[in-house]
């Protein structure tokens, strides 16, 4: 047997690629996974979801000690931050998880190749590592799971230090005095929260007249108010045109206002699909206008046997979306079936409180002319939220006016990211708002707010 011939080659070991590789191995395929970074797990584990959540957690502890304990009758003396220790903990969390993926590969007999993968012909991938001869792999099926990288803007002179992206902002060794963030999307708000809690003055410049594009507008506005109270300054409707380093300061220019100076700039204006050096010409695969790999509903590209999933294709750039696509793609390869329900993919912003959503927003339903009923319930009227002293926010449920089927659920509030799981299951199972309302929710829990919002769809919330 040719040891470099496989049933499936996966290029990229992010949450899309590594999960696809494991699922394919479970289904009996002989799988190779090519990853250029020494650590497995992709953007998500190395420089995305995991390190950002580790720092959000640490900085939230600090904020709670500084501002949230007095009300519980707990007095605290001087609090000191050891930023190096905080960063070391974050690195350890990342290391443990990336090593965990290596362990999963071993357990599932996925063969890992370290190096840059590129197509050299139909069914053929060369793996290059500096200073070594290329290794050529072949397989009848190849899955592109190369993910995404930070997008930049013309006019921003990135030095990837003082003017950098999220990767740099996850590892600064001192707290900036003034941090300017370009973009009030998910990264801007999450990392803005981290550094504001650690003591930076944070100014967020956003091109649109709202934060968190794509999220329900009512909740986005409420989120902005909460974050402004925490000290983040927002300038909306502002198009940033330039940024450069001048001595030990950065100067940021935008249309219609005076330049702002800061000691760090975080550019968080989105991410772009990662296809550089992938050799797509060798197989005649062309990208769409936004640089993404076009696929059909089964994740097949226009080239027979070549599939793509995750951030490199269209859709929200989310780790769990990449995972679902990876599983569906390999299940389709083996069984002929494989499907992702994009209406049931939740999104979470890990600010404090969290913002979470699944399904359609009010704006989307209105644009599509779908008649809906709406039920909202505030955390302020929930016993557990009161006990936690975390009463900002609400749950909003949107249900079809005729059938009562749940079409969208939007939450701003404590542990919204955990609460949204119930709503995602409801949408996946085609549940009605009444189904949620009639299900028993333990008391006292935050989940009772979801039940009350479902009752409110029918105008019969109990505790307000
Ligand atoms: P990636 O994770 O980008 O993995 C692709 C892999 O392919 C990389 O390891 C790369 O090195 C490798 N690769 C690329 N080209 C080649 C090649 N030619 N040869 C070999 N290897 C190659 N999403 C969430 O759902 N929740 C979050 O909380 C969240 N937080 C985030 C925070 C930050 C700061 C960032 C930047 C992103 C965050 N995301 C979050 C988004 C999430 O990280 C991505 O959606 C997810 O990682 C996409 O998975 P993927 O497998 O498609 O690609
Ligand atoms: P984003 O698309 O969420 O937000 C980018 C923001 O930058 C937008 O609001 C956009 O209007 C603004 N912008 C663009 N050009 C501008 C300009 N010239 N001046 C001012 N503002 C400008 O992108 P992001 O925050 O960089 O995140 C990238 C991806 O990573 C997202 O797709 C997101 O889904 C993913 N991510 C997810 C999570 C999570 O799930 N918790 C966390 C972090 C990142």
Coordinates of C-alpha atoms and ligand atoms in Angstrom, one line a residue:
X1 CA 0.0 0.0 0.0
X2 CA 1.2 3.5 -0.8
X3 CA 1.6 5.1 2.6
X4 CA 0.9 8.6 1.2
X5 CA -2.4 7.6 -0.4
X6 CA -5.5 8.3 1.6
X7 CA -9.3 8.2 1.3
X8 CA -9.5 11.9 2.3
X9 CA -7.0 14.7 2.7
X10 CA -8.1 17.7 4.9
X11 CA -6.2 20.9 4.5
X12 CA -6.3 22.9 7.7
X13 CA -6.8 21.7 11.3
X14 CA -9.1 24.4 12.6
X15 CA -12.5 23.5 14.2
X16 CA -13.8 22.8 10.7
X17 CA -10.9 20.6 9.5
X18 CA -10.0 18.7 12.6
X19 CA -13.6 17.8 13.4
X20 CA -14.2 16.7 9.8
X21 CA -11.0 14.6 10.0
X22 CA -12.2 12.8 13.2
X23 CA -15.7 12.3 11.8
X24 CA -14.3 10.9 8.6
X25 CA -12.1 8.5 10.6
X26 CA -15.1 7.4 12.6
X27 CA -16.8 6.6 9.4
X28 CA -14.0 4.3 8.3
X29 CA -11.9 6.6 6.0
X30 CA -8.1 6.7 6.0
X31 CA -7.5 10.4 6.7
X32 CA -4.6 12.8 6.4
X33 CA -4.8 16.3 7.9
X34 CA -2.3 18.9 6.7
X35 CA -1.7 21.9 9.0
X36 CA 1.0 24.5 8.6
X37 CA 1.2 25.6 12.2
X38 CA 2.9 23.5 14.8
X39 CA -0.2 23.6 17.0
X40 CA -3.5 22.1 15.9
X41 CA -6.9 23.7 16.4
X42 CA -6.7 26.6 14.0
X43 CA -7.6 30.3 14.5
X44 CA -10.2 29.3 17.1
X45 CA -7.9 27.4 19.5
X46 CA -4.7 29.3 18.9
X47 CA -5.6 32.9 18.4
X48 CA -9.4 33.2 18.4
X49 CA -12.3 31.8 20.5
X50 CA -10.2 30.2 23.3
X51 CA -7.6 32.8 24.2
X52 CA -10.1 35.6 23.9
X53 CA -12.5 33.8 26.2
X54 CA -9.7 33.1 28.7
X55 CA -8.8 36.8 28.8
X56 CA -12.5 37.8 29.0
X57 CA -13.0 35.5 31.9
X58 CA -9.9 36.8 33.8
X59 CA -10.7 40.5 33.2
X60 CA -14.3 39.9 34.2
X61 CA -13.2 38.5 37.5
X62 CA -11.2 41.7 38.0
X63 CA -14.2 43.9 37.1
X64 CA -16.4 42.0 39.5
X65 CA -13.9 42.3 42.4
X66 CA -13.5 46.1 41.6
X67 CA -17.2 47.0 41.0
X68 CA -19.5 44.1 41.7
X69 CA -18.8 42.8 45.3
X70 CA -19.7 45.8 47.4
X71 CA -23.4 45.2 46.8
X72 CA -22.9 41.7 48.2
X73 CA -21.5 43.2 51.4
X74 CA -17.9 42.1 50.5
X75 CA -15.2 44.7 50.9
X76 CA -12.0 44.2 49.1
X77 CA -8.7 46.0 49.6
X78 CA -6.3 47.0 46.8
X79 CA -6.4 44.8 43.8
X80 CA -3.3 44.3 41.6
X81 CA -3.2 42.8 38.2
X82 CA -0.3 40.6 37.2
X83 CA -0.7 40.8 33.4
X84 CA 2.1 38.4 32.7
X85 CA 0.4 35.7 34.9
X86 CA -2.9 36.4 33.2
X87 CA -1.3 35.9 29.8
X88 CA 0.5 32.8 31.0
X89 CA -2.8 31.2 32.1
X90 CA -4.4 32.1 28.7
X91 CA -1.4 30.4 27.0
X92 CA -1.7 27.3 29.1
X93 CA -5.4 27.0 28.3
X94 CA -4.6 27.2 24.6
X95 CA -1.7 24.7 25.0
X96 CA -3.8 22.2 26.8
X97 CA -6.6 22.3 24.2
X98 CA -4.3 22.2 21.1
X99 CA -2.5 19.2 22.6
X100 CA -5.9 17.7 23.2
X101 CA -6.6 17.8 19.4
X102 CA -3.3 16.1 18.7
X103 CA -4.4 13.4 21.2
X104 CA -7.8 13.0 19.4
X105 CA -6.0 12.6 16.1
X106 CA -3.9 9.8 17.6
X107 CA -6.9 8.1 19.1
X108 CA -8.8 8.3 15.8
X109 CA -5.8 7.3 13.6
X110 CA -5.8 10.6 11.7
X111 CA -2.4 11.1 10.1
X112 CA -1.1 14.6 10.7
X113 CA 1.3 16.3 8.2
X114 CA 2.9 19.5 9.4
X115 CA 3.5 21.9 6.6
X116 CA 1.9 24.2 4.0
X117 CA -0.5 22.2 1.8
X118 CA -1.1 23.1 -1.9
X119 CA -2.8 21.4 -4.8
X120 CA -0.4 20.1 -7.5
X121 CA -3.0 18.4 -9.6
X122 CA -6.3 16.6 -9.4
X123 CA -6.3 14.5 -6.2
X124 CA -2.8 15.5 -5.3
X125 CA -1.5 17.8 -2.5
X126 CA 2.1 18.7 -1.8
X127 CA 3.1 19.4 1.8
X128 CA 6.1 21.8 2.1
X129 CA 8.2 22.5 5.2
X130 CA 11.1 24.9 5.2
X131 CA 14.4 23.1 4.7
X132 CA 12.8 19.8 3.8
X133 CA 11.7 18.1 0.5
X134 CA 8.0 18.3 -0.3
X135 CA 5.9 15.3 0.6
X136 CA 3.2 14.4 -2.0
X137 CA -0.1 13.0 -0.8
X138 CA -3.0 11.7 -2.9
X139 CA -6.7 11.0 -2.3
X140 CA -9.9 10.8 -4.3
X141 CA -11.4 13.5 -1.9
X142 CA -9.8 16.6 -0.6
X143 CA -11.5 19.0 1.9
X144 CA -10.3 22.6 1.9
X145 CA -10.6 23.9 5.5
X146 CA -8.0 26.7 5.4
X147 CA -10.1 29.2 7.4
X148 CA -9.5 32.9 7.4
X149 CA -7.1 35.7 8.4
X150 CA -7.3 39.3 9.6
X151 CA -8.6 41.7 6.9
X152 CA -7.0 45.1 6.7
X153 CA -8.1 48.4 5.1
X154 CA -6.3 50.6 2.6
X155 CA -4.7 53.5 4.4
X156 CA -4.0 51.7 7.6
X157 CA -0.3 51.2 7.9
X158 CA -0.2 48.0 9.9
X159 CA 3.1 47.3 11.7
X160 CA 1.4 44.3 13.4
X161 CA 2.6 45.7 16.7
X162 CA 1.2 49.1 17.6
X163 CA -1.3 48.9 14.7
X164 CA -2.3 45.3 14.6
X165 CA -5.1 42.8 14.6
X166 CA -6.7 40.5 17.1
X167 CA -3.7 38.1 17.4
X168 CA -1.5 41.0 18.7
X169 CA -4.3 42.3 21.0
X170 CA -4.4 38.8 22.7
X171 CA -0.8 39.1 23.8
X172 CA 0.1 42.7 24.7
X173 CA 2.5 42.8 27.6
X174 CA 1.2 46.1 29.0
X175 CA -2.2 47.8 29.2
X176 CA -2.4 50.6 26.6
X177 CA -3.3 54.0 28.0
X178 CA -5.5 54.7 25.0
X179 CA -6.7 52.0 22.7
X180 CA -8.5 52.9 19.4
X181 CA -10.5 50.0 17.9
X182 CA -11.6 50.2 14.3
X183 CA -14.8 48.2 13.9
X184 CA -17.6 47.7 16.4
X185 CA -18.1 44.0 15.4
X186 CA -17.6 41.0 17.6
X187 CA -13.9 41.3 18.0
X188 CA -14.0 45.0 18.7
X189 CA -16.5 44.6 21.5
X190 CA -14.9 41.5 23.1
X191 CA -11.3 42.7 23.0
X192 CA -12.4 46.2 23.8
X193 CA -14.1 44.8 26.9
X194 CA -10.9 43.0 28.0
X195 CA -8.7 46.0 27.7
X196 CA -11.2 48.5 29.2
X197 CA -11.5 46.2 32.2
X198 CA -7.8 46.1 32.6
X199 CA -7.7 49.9 32.6
X200 CA -7.3 51.2 29.1
X201 CA -9.3 54.1 27.7
X202 CA -11.1 52.5 24.8
X203 CA -12.5 54.4 21.8
X204 CA -14.4 52.3 19.2
X205 CA -14.8 53.8 15.7
X206 CA -17.5 52.2 13.6
X207 CA -18.5 52.9 10.0
X208 CA -22.2 52.1 10.4
X209 CA -24.6 54.0 12.6
X210 CA -24.9 50.9 14.9
X211 CA -22.8 48.3 16.5
X212 CA -22.8 44.5 15.9
X213 CA -24.2 44.5 12.3
X214 CA -26.3 41.4 11.7
X215 CA -27.5 41.2 15.3
X216 CA -31.1 42.3 16.2
X217 CA -31.1 46.1 16.3
X218 CA -33.0 46.5 19.5
X219 CA -30.5 44.3 21.3
X220 CA -27.5 45.9 19.6
X221 CA -28.7 49.3 20.9
X222 CA -29.2 48.0 24.4
X223 CA -25.7 46.4 24.3
X224 CA -24.2 49.7 23.3
X225 CA -25.8 51.4 26.3
X226 CA -24.5 48.7 28.7
X227 CA -20.9 48.9 27.2
X228 CA -20.9 52.7 27.3
X229 CA -21.7 52.5 31.0
X230 CA -18.7 50.2 31.4
X231 CA -16.5 53.0 29.9
X232 CA -16.2 52.2 26.2
X233 CA -16.6 55.2 24.0
X234 CA -18.3 54.7 20.6
X235 CA -18.1 56.9 17.6
X236 CA -20.6 55.6 15.1
X237 CA -21.0 56.6 11.4
X238 CA -17.3 57.1 11.2
X239 CA -15.2 55.9 8.2
X240 CA -11.6 55.3 9.2
X241 CA -9.3 56.3 6.4
X242 CA -5.8 56.0 7.8
X243 CA -3.7 55.0 10.7
X244 CA 0.1 55.3 11.2
X245 CA 2.7 55.1 13.8
X246 CA 4.4 58.4 14.7
X247 CA 7.1 58.1 17.3
X248 CA 5.6 56.3 20.2
X249 CA 2.0 57.3 19.3
X250 CA -0.4 56.1 16.7
X251 CA -2.5 58.6 14.7
X252 CA -5.9 57.5 13.4
X253 CA -7.7 59.5 10.8
X254 CA -11.4 59.3 9.9
X255 CA -13.7 61.3 7.6
X256 CA -15.4 64.3 9.2
X257 CA -13.4 64.6 12.4
X258 CA -10.1 65.5 14.0
X259 CA -7.4 62.7 14.0
X260 CA -7.2 60.7 17.2
X261 CA -4.0 59.7 18.9
X262 CA -3.6 56.5 20.8
X263 CA -0.8 54.2 21.9
X264 CA -2.4 51.1 20.3
X265 CA -4.8 50.5 17.4
X266 CA -6.7 47.3 17.0
X267 CA -8.0 46.8 13.5
X268 CA -11.2 44.6 13.7
X269 CA -12.9 45.2 10.4
X270 CA -13.6 41.5 9.6
X271 CA -11.6 38.5 8.3
X272 CA -10.8 37.3 4.8
X273 CA -10.8 33.7 3.5
X274 CA -7.4 32.2 3.5
X275 CA -6.4 30.7 0.1
X276 CA -2.9 32.2 -0.5
X277 CA -0.5 29.6 -1.9
X278 CA -3.1 26.9 -2.0
X279 CA -2.5 26.1 -5.7
X280 CA -6.1 26.4 -6.7
X281 CA -4.9 27.1 -10.3
X282 CA -3.5 23.6 -10.5
X283 CA -7.1 22.2 -10.3
X284 CA -8.9 25.0 -12.1
X285 CA -10.8 26.2 -9.0
X286 CA -11.9 29.9 -9.1
X287 CA -13.0 32.0 -6.1
X288 CA -16.0 34.3 -5.8
X289 CA -15.8 38.1 -5.8
X290 CA -15.1 38.1 -2.1
X291 CA -12.3 35.6 -2.3
X292 CA -14.4 32.7 -0.9
X293 CA -14.5 29.1 -2.3
X294 CA -17.9 28.6 -3.9
X295 CA -19.6 25.4 -2.9
X296 CA -23.0 23.7 -3.5
X297 CA -25.3 22.7 -0.5
X298 CA -23.2 19.5 -0.1
X299 CA -20.0 21.5 0.2
X300 CA -18.8 20.3 -3.2
X301 CA -16.7 22.8 -5.3
X302 CA -16.9 22.9 -9.1
X303 CA -14.0 20.5 -9.1
X304 CA -15.0 16.8 -8.7
X305 CA -13.8 15.4 -5.4
X306 CA -12.8 18.8 -3.9
X307 CA -15.0 20.1 -1.0
X308 CA -14.7 23.2 1.2
X309 CA -16.1 24.2 4.6
X310 CA -15.8 26.8 7.4
X311 CA -14.5 30.4 7.2
X312 CA -13.1 29.8 3.6
X313 CA -16.7 29.5 2.3
X314 CA -19.7 31.9 2.6
X315 CA -21.7 32.3 5.8
X316 CA -20.9 33.5 9.4
X317 CA -17.4 33.0 10.5
X318 CA -18.1 30.8 13.6
X319 CA -16.3 27.8 14.9
X320 CA -19.4 25.7 15.5
X321 CA -20.7 26.6 11.9
X322 CA -17.3 25.3 10.6
X323 CA -17.7 22.1 12.7
X324 CA -21.3 21.4 11.5
X325 CA -20.2 21.9 7.9
X326 CA -17.2 19.6 8.3
X327 CA -19.4 16.8 9.7
X328 CA -22.0 17.3 7.0
X329 CA -19.4 17.3 4.2
X330 CA -17.8 14.0 5.3
X331 CA -21.1 12.4 6.1
X332 CA -22.2 13.3 2.5
X333 CA -19.0 11.8 1.1
X334 CA -19.6 8.5 2.8
X335 CA -23.4 8.2 3.1
X336 CA -24.8 10.5 0.4
X337 CA -26.5 12.6 3.1
X338 CA -25.3 15.6 5.0
X339 CA -27.0 18.8 5.9
X340 CA -26.6 22.0 7.9
X341 CA -29.6 24.0 9.1
X342 CA -28.3 27.6 9.0
X343 CA -31.4 28.9 10.7
X344 CA -30.4 27.0 13.8
X345 CA -26.8 28.2 14.2
X346 CA -26.5 30.4 17.3
X347 CA -24.1 33.4 17.6
X348 CA -22.7 34.7 20.9
X349 CA -20.8 37.8 21.8
X350 CA -18.9 37.3 25.1
X351 CA -19.2 40.8 26.5
X352 CA -20.7 41.3 30.0
X353 CA -23.5 40.7 29.8
X354 CA -23.4 38.3 26.9
X355 CA -25.4 38.8 23.7
X356 CA -26.7 35.7 21.9
X357 CA -29.0 35.0 19.0
X358 CA -30.4 32.3 16.8
X359 CA -32.7 32.4 13.8
X360 CA -34.1 35.6 12.3
X361 CA -33.9 39.1 13.6
X362 CA -36.9 41.4 13.5
X363 CA -35.3 43.4 10.7
X364 CA -34.9 40.2 8.6
X365 CA -38.6 39.1 9.2
X366 CA -39.8 42.6 8.3
X367 CA -37.7 42.7 5.1
X368 CA -39.1 39.2 4.1
X369 CA -42.7 40.3 4.8
X370 CA -43.2 37.5 7.4
X371 CA -45.9 38.3 10.0
X372 CA -44.6 37.5 13.5
X373 CA -45.5 37.9 17.2
X374 CA -43.0 39.1 19.7
X375 CA -42.6 38.3 23.3
X376 CA -40.0 40.0 25.5
X377 CA -39.1 39.5 29.2
X378 CA -36.5 41.4 31.2
X379 CA -33.9 39.8 33.5
X380 CA -34.9 42.5 36.0
X381 CA -38.0 40.5 36.9
X382 CA -36.1 37.2 37.4
X383 CA -35.3 36.0 40.9
X384 CA -32.0 34.3 39.9
X385 CA -30.8 37.4 38.1
X386 CA -31.6 39.5 41.1
X387 CA -29.6 37.1 43.4
X388 CA -26.7 37.4 41.0
X389 CA -27.1 41.1 40.8
X390 CA -27.0 40.9 37.0
X391 CA -30.3 42.3 35.9
X392 CA -29.4 44.1 32.6
X393 CA -31.0 42.8 29.4
X394 CA -33.9 40.7 28.2
X395 CA -35.0 37.7 26.2
X396 CA -36.9 38.3 23.0
X397 CA -38.7 35.6 21.1
X398 CA -40.1 36.0 17.6
X399 CA -42.7 33.5 16.5
X400 CA -44.7 33.0 13.3
X401 CA -48.0 34.9 13.7
X402 CA -50.0 32.1 12.2
X403 CA -48.3 28.9 13.3
X404 CA -46.5 30.1 16.5
X405 CA -43.3 28.4 15.2
X406 CA -40.2 30.0 16.8
X407 CA -38.3 32.0 14.1
X408 CA -35.8 33.9 16.2
X409 CA -34.5 34.2 19.7
X410 CA -32.4 37.1 20.9
X411 CA -30.9 37.5 24.4
X412 CA -28.9 40.2 26.1
X413 CA -28.2 39.1 29.6
X414 CA -26.2 37.0 32.1
X415 CA -25.0 33.6 30.5
X416 CA -27.0 34.4 27.3
X417 CA -24.5 32.2 25.5
X418 CA -25.6 29.2 27.5
X419 CA -29.3 30.1 27.5
X420 CA -29.4 30.3 23.7
X421 CA -28.8 26.5 23.4
X422 CA -32.4 25.8 24.4
X423 CA -33.6 28.2 21.6
X424 CA -31.3 26.6 19.0
X425 CA -32.8 23.2 19.9
X426 CA -36.3 24.6 19.7
X427 CA -35.6 26.0 16.2
X428 CA -33.9 22.8 15.1
X429 CA -37.0 20.7 16.2
X430 CA -39.5 23.2 14.7
X431 CA -40.9 24.0 18.2
X432 CA -43.6 26.6 18.8
X433 CA -43.3 29.4 21.4
X434 CA -46.1 27.5 23.3
X435 CA -43.8 24.4 23.4
X436 CA -41.2 26.4 25.2
X437 CA -43.8 28.1 27.4
X438 CA -45.3 24.7 28.5
X439 CA -41.9 23.1 29.3
X440 CA -41.0 23.2 32.9
X441 CA -38.0 25.4 33.7
X442 CA -36.3 25.0 37.1
X443 CA -36.7 27.7 39.6
X444 CA -34.9 29.9 40.3
X445 CA -32.9 29.9 37.1
X446 CA -32.0 32.4 34.4
X447 CA -33.8 30.0 31.9
X448 CA -37.1 31.1 33.4
X449 CA -36.7 34.3 31.5
X450 CA -36.8 32.3 28.2
X451 CA -40.0 30.6 29.4
X452 CA -41.5 34.0 30.3
X453 CA -40.6 35.5 27.0
X454 CA -42.3 32.5 25.3
X455 CA -45.4 33.1 27.4
X456 CA -45.2 36.8 26.5
X457 CA -45.5 35.9 22.8
X458 CA -49.1 35.0 23.7
X459 CA -49.5 38.0 26.0
X460 CA -49.5 36.0 29.2
X461 CA -46.2 36.4 30.9
X462 CA -46.7 35.7 34.6
X463 CA -44.1 37.7 36.6
X464 CA -44.5 41.2 35.0
Ligands
LIG1 P1 -9.5 28.2 11.0 O1 -9.8 28.0 12.4 O2 -9.0 29.5 10.6 O3 -8.4 27.1 10.7 C1 -7.8 27.0 9.4 C2 -6.4 26.3 9.6 O4 -5.9 26.0 8.3 C3 -5.4 27.2 10.3 O5 -4.9 26.4 11.4 C4 -4.3 27.5 9.3 O6 -3.1 27.5 9.8 C5 -4.5 26.3 8.4 N1 -4.1 26.5 7.0 C6 -4.5 27.5 6.2 N2 -3.9 27.4 4.9 C7 -3.2 26.2 5.0 C8 -2.4 25.5 4.0 N3 -2.3 26.0 2.7 N4 -1.8 24.4 4.4 C9 -1.9 23.9 5.7 N5 -2.6 24.6 6.6 C10 -3.3 25.7 6.3 N6 -15.9 31.8 16.6 C11 -16.9 31.4 17.5 O7 -17.7 30.5 17.1 N7 -16.9 31.7 18.8 C12 -16.0 32.6 19.3 O8 -16.0 32.9 20.5 C13 -15.0 33.1 18.4 N8 -14.1 34.0 18.9 C14 -13.1 34.5 18.0 C15 -12.2 35.4 18.5 C16 -11.2 35.9 17.6 C17 -10.2 36.8 18.2 C18 -11.1 35.4 16.3 C19 -10.1 35.9 15.4 C20 -12.1 34.5 15.8 C21 -13.1 34.1 16.6 N9 -14.1 33.2 16.2 C22 -15.0 32.7 17.1 C23 -14.1 32.7 14.8 C24 -13.5 31.3 14.7 O9 -12.2 31.3 15.2 C25 -13.5 30.8 13.2 O10 -14.8 31.0 12.7 C26 -13.1 29.4 13.1 O11 -11.8 29.2 13.6 C27 -13.1 28.9 11.7 O12 -12.7 27.6 11.6 P2 -12.0 27.0 10.3 O13 -11.7 25.6 10.6 O14 -12.9 27.3 9.1 O15 -10.7 27.8 10.1
LIG2 P1 -17.2 41.9 12.1 O1 -17.6 41.7 10.7 O2 -17.9 41.3 13.2 O3 -17.1 43.5 12.4 C1 -16.4 44.4 11.6 C2 -16.9 45.8 11.8 O4 -16.0 46.8 11.3 C3 -18.2 46.1 11.2 O5 -19.1 46.6 12.2 C4 -17.9 47.0 10.1 O6 -19.0 47.9 9.8 C5 -16.7 47.8 10.6 N1 -15.9 48.5 9.6 C6 -15.5 48.0 8.4 N2 -14.8 49.0 7.8 C7 -14.7 50.1 8.6 C8 -14.0 51.4 8.5 N3 -13.3 51.8 7.4 N4 -14.1 52.2 9.6 C9 -14.8 51.8 10.7 N5 -15.5 50.6 10.8 C10 -15.4 49.8 9.8 O7 -15.6 41.5 12.1 P2 -14.6 41.2 13.4 O8 -15.2 41.8 14.6 O9 -13.3 41.6 12.8 O10 -14.7 39.6 13.5 C11 -14.3 38.8 12.4 C12 -15.0 37.5 12.4 O11 -14.6 36.7 13.5 C13 -16.5 37.7 12.5 O12 -17.1 37.1 11.3 C14 -17.0 37.0 13.7 O13 -18.1 36.2 13.5 C15 -15.8 36.2 14.1 N6 -15.7 36.2 15.6 C16 -16.7 35.6 16.3 C17 -16.7 35.7 17.7 C18 -17.8 35.1 18.5 O14 -18.5 34.3 17.9 N7 -17.9 35.4 19.8 C19 -15.7 36.5 18.3 C20 -14.7 37.1 17.6 C21 -14.8 37.0 16.2

